[in-house]
XYZ file of C-alpha atoms in Angstrom:
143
model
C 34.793 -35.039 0.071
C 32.207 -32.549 -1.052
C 28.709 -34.006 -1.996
C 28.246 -33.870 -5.657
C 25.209 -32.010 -6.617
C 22.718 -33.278 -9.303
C 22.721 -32.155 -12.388
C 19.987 -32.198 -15.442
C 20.974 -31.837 -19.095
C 20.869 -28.325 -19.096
C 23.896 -28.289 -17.505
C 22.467 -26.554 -14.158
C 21.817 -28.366 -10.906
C 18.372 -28.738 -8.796
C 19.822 -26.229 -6.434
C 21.117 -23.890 -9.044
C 17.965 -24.539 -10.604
C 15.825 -23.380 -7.432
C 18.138 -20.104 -6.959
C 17.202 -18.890 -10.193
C 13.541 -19.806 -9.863
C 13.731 -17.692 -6.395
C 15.556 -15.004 -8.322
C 12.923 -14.391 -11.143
C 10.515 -14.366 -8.327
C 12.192 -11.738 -6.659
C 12.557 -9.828 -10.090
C 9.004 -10.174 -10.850
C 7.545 -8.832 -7.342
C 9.797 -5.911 -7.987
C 8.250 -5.298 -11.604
C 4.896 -5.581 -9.739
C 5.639 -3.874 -6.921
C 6.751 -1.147 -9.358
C 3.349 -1.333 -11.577
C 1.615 -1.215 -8.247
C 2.731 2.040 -7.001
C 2.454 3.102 -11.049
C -0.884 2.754 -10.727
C -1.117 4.966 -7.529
C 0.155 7.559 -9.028
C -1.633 7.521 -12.039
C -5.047 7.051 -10.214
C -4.229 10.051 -8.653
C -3.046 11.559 -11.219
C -6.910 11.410 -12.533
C -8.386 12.350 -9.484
C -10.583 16.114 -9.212
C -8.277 19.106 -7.761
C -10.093 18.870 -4.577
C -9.530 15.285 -3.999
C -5.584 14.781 -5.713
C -4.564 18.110 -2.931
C -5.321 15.775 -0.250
C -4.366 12.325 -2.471
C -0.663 13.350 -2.624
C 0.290 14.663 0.252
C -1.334 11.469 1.678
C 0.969 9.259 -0.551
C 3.902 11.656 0.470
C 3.424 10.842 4.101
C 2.714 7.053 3.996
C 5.709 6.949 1.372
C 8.403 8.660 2.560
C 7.910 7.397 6.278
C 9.012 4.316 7.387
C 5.840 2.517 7.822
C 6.558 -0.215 5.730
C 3.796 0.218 3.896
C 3.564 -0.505 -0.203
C 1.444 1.393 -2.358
C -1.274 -0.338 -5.025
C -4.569 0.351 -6.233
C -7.712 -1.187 -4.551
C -11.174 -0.847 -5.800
C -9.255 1.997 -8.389
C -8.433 3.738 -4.948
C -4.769 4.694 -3.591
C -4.511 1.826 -0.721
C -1.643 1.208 0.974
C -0.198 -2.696 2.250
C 1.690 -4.714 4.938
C 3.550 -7.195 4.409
C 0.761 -9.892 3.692
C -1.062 -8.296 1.099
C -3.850 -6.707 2.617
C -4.748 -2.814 3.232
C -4.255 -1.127 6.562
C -5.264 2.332 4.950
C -6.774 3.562 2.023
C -7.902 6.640 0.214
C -11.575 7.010 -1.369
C -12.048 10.263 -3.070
C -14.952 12.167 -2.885
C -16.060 13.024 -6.403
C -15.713 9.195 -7.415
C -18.599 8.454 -5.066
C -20.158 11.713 -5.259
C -19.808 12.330 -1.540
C -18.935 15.809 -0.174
C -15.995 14.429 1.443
C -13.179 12.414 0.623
C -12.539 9.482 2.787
C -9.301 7.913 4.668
C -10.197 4.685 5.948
C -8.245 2.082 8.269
C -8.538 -1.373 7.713
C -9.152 -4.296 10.838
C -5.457 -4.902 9.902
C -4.779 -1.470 11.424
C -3.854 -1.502 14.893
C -6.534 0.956 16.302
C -8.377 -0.520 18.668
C -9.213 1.717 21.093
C -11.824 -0.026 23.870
C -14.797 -1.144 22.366
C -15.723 1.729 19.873
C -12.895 3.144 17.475
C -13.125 5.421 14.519
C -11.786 3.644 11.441
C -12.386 6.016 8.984
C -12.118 9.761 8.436
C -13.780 12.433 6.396
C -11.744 15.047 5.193
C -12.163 17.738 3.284
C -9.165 19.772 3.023
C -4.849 18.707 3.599
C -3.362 20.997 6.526
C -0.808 20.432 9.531
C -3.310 19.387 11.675
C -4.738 17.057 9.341
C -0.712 15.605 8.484
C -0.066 15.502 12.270
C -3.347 13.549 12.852
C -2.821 10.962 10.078
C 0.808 10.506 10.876
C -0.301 9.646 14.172
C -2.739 7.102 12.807
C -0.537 5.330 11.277
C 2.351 5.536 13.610
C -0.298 3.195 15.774
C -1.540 1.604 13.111
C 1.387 -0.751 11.345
């Protein structure tokens, strides 16, 4: 005999009533997930010539790889997320902090380590082959 399941007055039962919950949970981390990488774009979007040339290339590589990385804003900044939440890398342009160059910087969640002194962040002025090839290995190691 199956096991009845229980039912409210709505007509729907506690586990029917848990599948939806889980699927307008899903729905909504989509939407955000969505607004997040809206934002991305548009705060690059705004960025100086100087700093968007190296900004979208950047979001190109992390983006169309398969680092498993998601794209949101952090500080206003491009940053990009694991899993849990938190940045592994991140993209701080120059003319927002008035620095001659613009910065990619790797988080402790990044898997860098390299003895006991590692750079974590990198100025860069300027988006090339060497400078794609050099990033792409960055974050090969680092998710």
């Amino acid at each position: 005999m199956a096991e009845k399941q229980s039912s409210t007055k709505s007509g729907f039962s506690a586990e029917e009533r848990a599948a939806m919950k889980e699927r307008a949970k899903e729905l909504k981390a989509a939407a955000s997930r969505e607004e997040a990488m809206q934002a991305v774009v548009d705060a690059i979007a705004d960025m100086e010539d100087a700093d968007r040339a190296i900004a979208e290339p950047l979001h190109e590589l992390i983006m169309g790889g398969d680092s498993g990385l998601a794209a949101k804003t952090w500080y206003g900044m491009p940053a990009y997320v694991g899993a849990d939440g938190k940045a592994v890398v991140f993209f701080q342009a120059a003319a927002k902090f008035k620095a001659r160059y613009a910065t990619i910087g790797f988080n402790d969640s990044a898997k860098l380590d390299d003895g006991d002194l590692w750079p974590t962040a990198f100025g860069v002025t300027a988006w090339n082959d060497a400078v794609a090839k050099r990033v792409a290995d960055l974050l090969a190691r680092a998710v």
